[in-house]
């Protein structure tokens, strides 16, 4: 074995170990997900939002974020499993491994943006609504005509319900391709996403 082969083998072994550790961590976190939510204290971001949702405030935003975190955790676990399988092969395949690694990073970035604990409750609610509307827009654009119409009706109903509770939804008519990454956002009471601006509070 040459020095280059030895260095490559060392790097491959380290990569396998890191991926296995990540898989174990995500798997354990997913299994304890419901329990941690139930045990969250009132002073945590989730506790604050759960208490507000119990009073009818921003319940849809919280529901979307909880579902998003669960779905993306499962997606990340699947991506890590795929990467682990590739790394276990006798021949290292760099090309298919890169899209999987990128998918893991995108899932992590999306969830981190949606659930950021260092922003005000109203901003977190706005991000939840923004994610919800983006999901609806993707469903509308990628569905059959009948399903798309059903999603449009659902979207309009949500807009009306939010207006009654003091949440302003501003539509954007400019046609542009949606961004591939979540935007950076500083707290100014407004979160921008393709198609809508959400003002909460």
CSV table of C-alpha atoms in Angstrom, one decimal:
chain,number,residue,atom,x,y,z
A,1,UNK,CA,0.0,0.0,0.0
A,2,UNK,CA,1.4,3.4,-1.0
A,3,UNK,CA,1.4,6.5,1.2
A,4,UNK,CA,-1.5,7.9,-0.9
A,5,UNK,CA,-3.5,4.8,-0.5
A,6,UNK,CA,-2.9,4.8,3.3
A,7,UNK,CA,-4.0,8.4,3.6
A,8,UNK,CA,-7.1,7.7,1.5
A,9,UNK,CA,-8.0,4.7,3.6
A,10,UNK,CA,-7.6,6.8,6.8
A,11,UNK,CA,-9.9,9.5,5.4
A,12,UNK,CA,-12.4,6.9,4.3
A,13,UNK,CA,-12.4,5.3,7.7
A,14,UNK,CA,-12.9,8.7,9.4
A,15,UNK,CA,-15.8,9.5,7.0
A,16,UNK,CA,-17.5,6.2,7.8
A,17,UNK,CA,-17.1,6.8,11.5
A,18,UNK,CA,-18.6,10.3,11.3
A,19,UNK,CA,-21.5,9.2,9.2
A,20,UNK,CA,-22.3,6.3,11.6
A,21,UNK,CA,-22.1,8.7,14.6
A,22,UNK,CA,-24.5,11.2,12.8
A,23,UNK,CA,-26.9,8.4,12.0
A,24,UNK,CA,-26.9,7.3,15.6
A,25,UNK,CA,-27.5,10.8,16.8
A,26,UNK,CA,-30.4,11.5,14.4
A,27,UNK,CA,-32.0,8.2,15.1
A,28,UNK,CA,-31.9,8.7,18.8
A,29,UNK,CA,-33.1,12.3,18.5
A,30,UNK,CA,-36.0,11.1,16.3
A,31,UNK,CA,-37.1,8.4,18.7
A,32,UNK,CA,-37.2,10.9,21.6
A,33,UNK,CA,-38.8,13.7,19.6
A,34,UNK,CA,-42.3,13.5,21.0
A,35,UNK,CA,-41.0,13.0,24.5
A,36,UNK,CA,-38.8,16.1,24.4
A,37,UNK,CA,-41.7,18.2,23.1
A,38,UNK,CA,-44.0,17.0,25.9
A,39,UNK,CA,-41.3,17.7,28.5
A,40,UNK,CA,-40.4,21.2,27.2
A,41,UNK,CA,-40.5,23.8,29.9
A,42,UNK,CA,-42.6,27.0,29.5
A,43,UNK,CA,-39.5,29.1,29.1
A,44,UNK,CA,-38.2,27.3,26.0
A,45,UNK,CA,-39.1,28.6,22.5
A,46,UNK,CA,-41.3,25.6,21.9
A,47,UNK,CA,-42.9,26.0,25.4
A,48,UNK,CA,-43.7,29.6,24.7
A,49,UNK,CA,-45.2,28.8,21.3
A,50,UNK,CA,-47.1,25.8,22.6
A,51,UNK,CA,-48.7,28.0,25.3
A,52,UNK,CA,-49.6,30.6,22.7
A,53,UNK,CA,-51.1,27.9,20.4
A,54,UNK,CA,-53.2,26.6,23.3
A,55,UNK,CA,-54.7,30.0,23.4
A,56,UNK,CA,-55.4,30.0,19.6
A,57,UNK,CA,-52.4,32.1,18.6
A,58,UNK,CA,-50.3,31.0,15.6
A,59,UNK,CA,-51.4,27.3,16.0
A,60,UNK,CA,-51.0,26.6,12.3
A,61,UNK,CA,-47.4,28.0,12.3
A,62,UNK,CA,-46.4,25.7,15.2
A,63,UNK,CA,-48.1,22.7,13.7
A,64,UNK,CA,-46.2,23.2,10.4
A,65,UNK,CA,-42.9,23.6,12.2
A,66,UNK,CA,-43.4,20.4,14.3
A,67,UNK,CA,-44.3,18.4,11.2
A,68,UNK,CA,-41.4,20.0,9.3
A,69,UNK,CA,-38.9,19.0,11.9
A,70,UNK,CA,-40.2,15.5,12.1
A,71,UNK,CA,-40.3,15.1,8.3
A,72,UNK,CA,-36.8,16.5,7.8
A,73,UNK,CA,-35.3,14.4,10.6
A,74,UNK,CA,-36.6,11.3,8.8
A,75,UNK,CA,-35.3,12.6,5.5
A,76,UNK,CA,-31.9,13.3,7.0
A,77,UNK,CA,-31.8,9.8,8.5
A,78,UNK,CA,-32.5,8.3,5.0
A,79,UNK,CA,-29.8,10.5,3.4
A,80,UNK,CA,-27.3,9.4,6.0
A,81,UNK,CA,-28.2,5.8,5.5
A,82,UNK,CA,-27.6,6.2,1.8
A,83,UNK,CA,-24.3,7.8,2.4
A,84,UNK,CA,-23.3,5.1,4.8
A,85,UNK,CA,-24.1,2.4,2.3
A,86,UNK,CA,-22.0,4.1,-0.3
A,87,UNK,CA,-19.1,4.5,2.1
A,88,UNK,CA,-19.2,0.8,3.0
A,89,UNK,CA,-18.4,-0.3,-0.6
A,90,UNK,CA,-15.0,-1.5,-1.5
A,91,UNK,CA,-14.8,1.2,-4.2
A,92,UNK,CA,-15.3,4.8,-3.1
A,93,UNK,CA,-17.9,6.5,-5.3
A,94,UNK,CA,-17.5,10.3,-4.9
A,95,UNK,CA,-20.1,11.5,-7.4
A,96,UNK,CA,-23.3,9.9,-6.0
A,97,UNK,CA,-22.0,10.7,-2.4
A,98,UNK,CA,-21.9,14.5,-3.1
A,99,UNK,CA,-25.6,14.9,-3.9
A,100,UNK,CA,-26.5,13.0,-0.8
A,101,UNK,CA,-24.2,15.1,1.3
A,102,UNK,CA,-25.7,18.3,-0.2
A,103,UNK,CA,-29.2,17.0,0.6
A,104,UNK,CA,-28.2,16.5,4.2
A,105,UNK,CA,-26.9,20.1,4.4
A,106,UNK,CA,-30.0,21.6,2.8
A,107,UNK,CA,-32.3,19.7,5.1
A,108,UNK,CA,-30.3,20.9,8.1
A,109,UNK,CA,-30.2,24.5,6.9
A,110,UNK,CA,-34.0,24.5,6.2
A,111,UNK,CA,-34.8,23.2,9.7
A,112,UNK,CA,-32.3,25.5,11.4
A,113,UNK,CA,-33.9,28.5,9.7
A,114,UNK,CA,-37.4,27.5,10.6
A,115,UNK,CA,-36.7,26.6,14.2
A,116,UNK,CA,-34.1,29.2,15.1
A,117,UNK,CA,-34.3,29.9,18.9
A,118,UNK,CA,-32.5,33.2,18.7
A,119,UNK,CA,-35.4,35.2,17.2
A,120,UNK,CA,-38.5,36.7,18.7
A,121,UNK,CA,-41.7,34.6,19.0
A,122,UNK,CA,-43.4,36.6,16.3
A,123,UNK,CA,-40.6,36.1,13.9
A,124,UNK,CA,-40.7,32.3,14.6
A,125,UNK,CA,-44.4,32.3,13.9
A,126,UNK,CA,-43.8,34.3,10.7
A,127,UNK,CA,-41.3,31.7,9.5
A,128,UNK,CA,-43.7,29.0,10.3
A,129,UNK,CA,-46.4,30.6,8.1
A,130,UNK,CA,-43.8,31.3,5.4
A,131,UNK,CA,-42.9,27.6,5.3
A,132,UNK,CA,-46.6,26.6,5.3
A,133,UNK,CA,-47.4,28.9,2.3
A,134,UNK,CA,-44.3,27.7,0.5
A,135,UNK,CA,-45.4,24.1,0.9
A,136,UNK,CA,-48.8,25.0,-0.4
A,137,UNK,CA,-47.4,26.9,-3.4
A,138,UNK,CA,-45.2,23.9,-4.3
A,139,UNK,CA,-48.2,21.6,-4.0
A,140,UNK,CA,-50.2,23.9,-6.3
A,141,UNK,CA,-47.5,24.1,-8.9
A,142,UNK,CA,-46.8,20.4,-8.9
A,143,UNK,CA,-50.3,18.9,-8.6
A,144,UNK,CA,-53.1,18.0,-11.0
A,145,UNK,CA,-55.7,20.6,-11.8
A,146,UNK,CA,-58.2,19.3,-9.2
A,147,UNK,CA,-55.7,18.9,-6.5
A,148,UNK,CA,-54.2,22.3,-7.2
A,149,UNK,CA,-57.6,24.0,-6.9
A,150,UNK,CA,-58.2,22.2,-3.6
A,151,UNK,CA,-54.8,23.6,-2.3
A,152,UNK,CA,-55.7,27.1,-3.6
A,153,UNK,CA,-59.0,27.0,-1.6
A,154,UNK,CA,-57.1,25.8,1.5
A,155,UNK,CA,-54.5,28.6,1.0
A,156,UNK,CA,-57.2,31.3,0.7
A,157,UNK,CA,-59.0,29.9,3.8
A,158,UNK,CA,-55.8,30.2,5.8
A,159,UNK,CA,-55.2,33.7,4.5
A,160,UNK,CA,-58.7,34.7,5.7
A,161,UNK,CA,-58.3,33.0,9.1
A,162,UNK,CA,-54.9,34.7,9.6
A,163,UNK,CA,-56.4,38.1,8.7
A,164,UNK,CA,-59.1,37.6,11.4
A,165,UNK,CA,-56.4,37.0,14.0
A,166,UNK,CA,-54.3,40.0,13.0
A,167,UNK,CA,-51.7,38.3,10.8
A,168,UNK,CA,-51.1,40.2,7.6
A,169,UNK,CA,-50.4,38.2,4.4
A,170,UNK,CA,-49.0,40.3,1.6
A,171,UNK,CA,-49.0,38.7,-1.9
A,172,UNK,CA,-46.2,39.2,-4.4
A,173,UNK,CA,-47.1,39.2,-8.0
A,174,UNK,CA,-43.5,39.4,-9.4
A,175,UNK,CA,-42.7,36.2,-11.3
A,176,UNK,CA,-39.3,34.8,-10.3
A,177,UNK,CA,-37.8,31.4,-9.6
A,178,UNK,CA,-38.0,30.4,-5.9
A,179,UNK,CA,-34.6,30.4,-4.0
A,180,UNK,CA,-32.9,27.1,-3.4
A,181,UNK,CA,-31.9,28.1,0.1
A,182,UNK,CA,-33.7,29.7,3.0
A,183,UNK,CA,-33.0,33.4,3.1
A,184,UNK,CA,-31.0,35.1,5.8
A,185,UNK,CA,-33.4,37.1,8.0
A,186,UNK,CA,-32.9,39.6,10.8
A,187,UNK,CA,-35.9,40.5,13.0
A,188,UNK,CA,-37.9,43.3,11.5
A,189,UNK,CA,-41.4,41.8,12.0
A,190,UNK,CA,-41.5,40.4,8.5
A,191,UNK,CA,-40.3,37.2,6.8
A,192,UNK,CA,-40.2,37.0,3.1
A,193,UNK,CA,-40.7,33.8,1.0
A,194,UNK,CA,-41.7,33.2,-2.6
A,195,UNK,CA,-45.2,34.6,-3.1
A,196,UNK,CA,-45.9,36.1,0.3
A,197,UNK,CA,-44.7,38.4,3.0
A,198,UNK,CA,-46.0,37.5,6.5
A,199,UNK,CA,-46.4,40.1,9.2
A,200,UNK,CA,-47.1,38.6,12.6
A,201,UNK,CA,-48.0,40.4,15.7
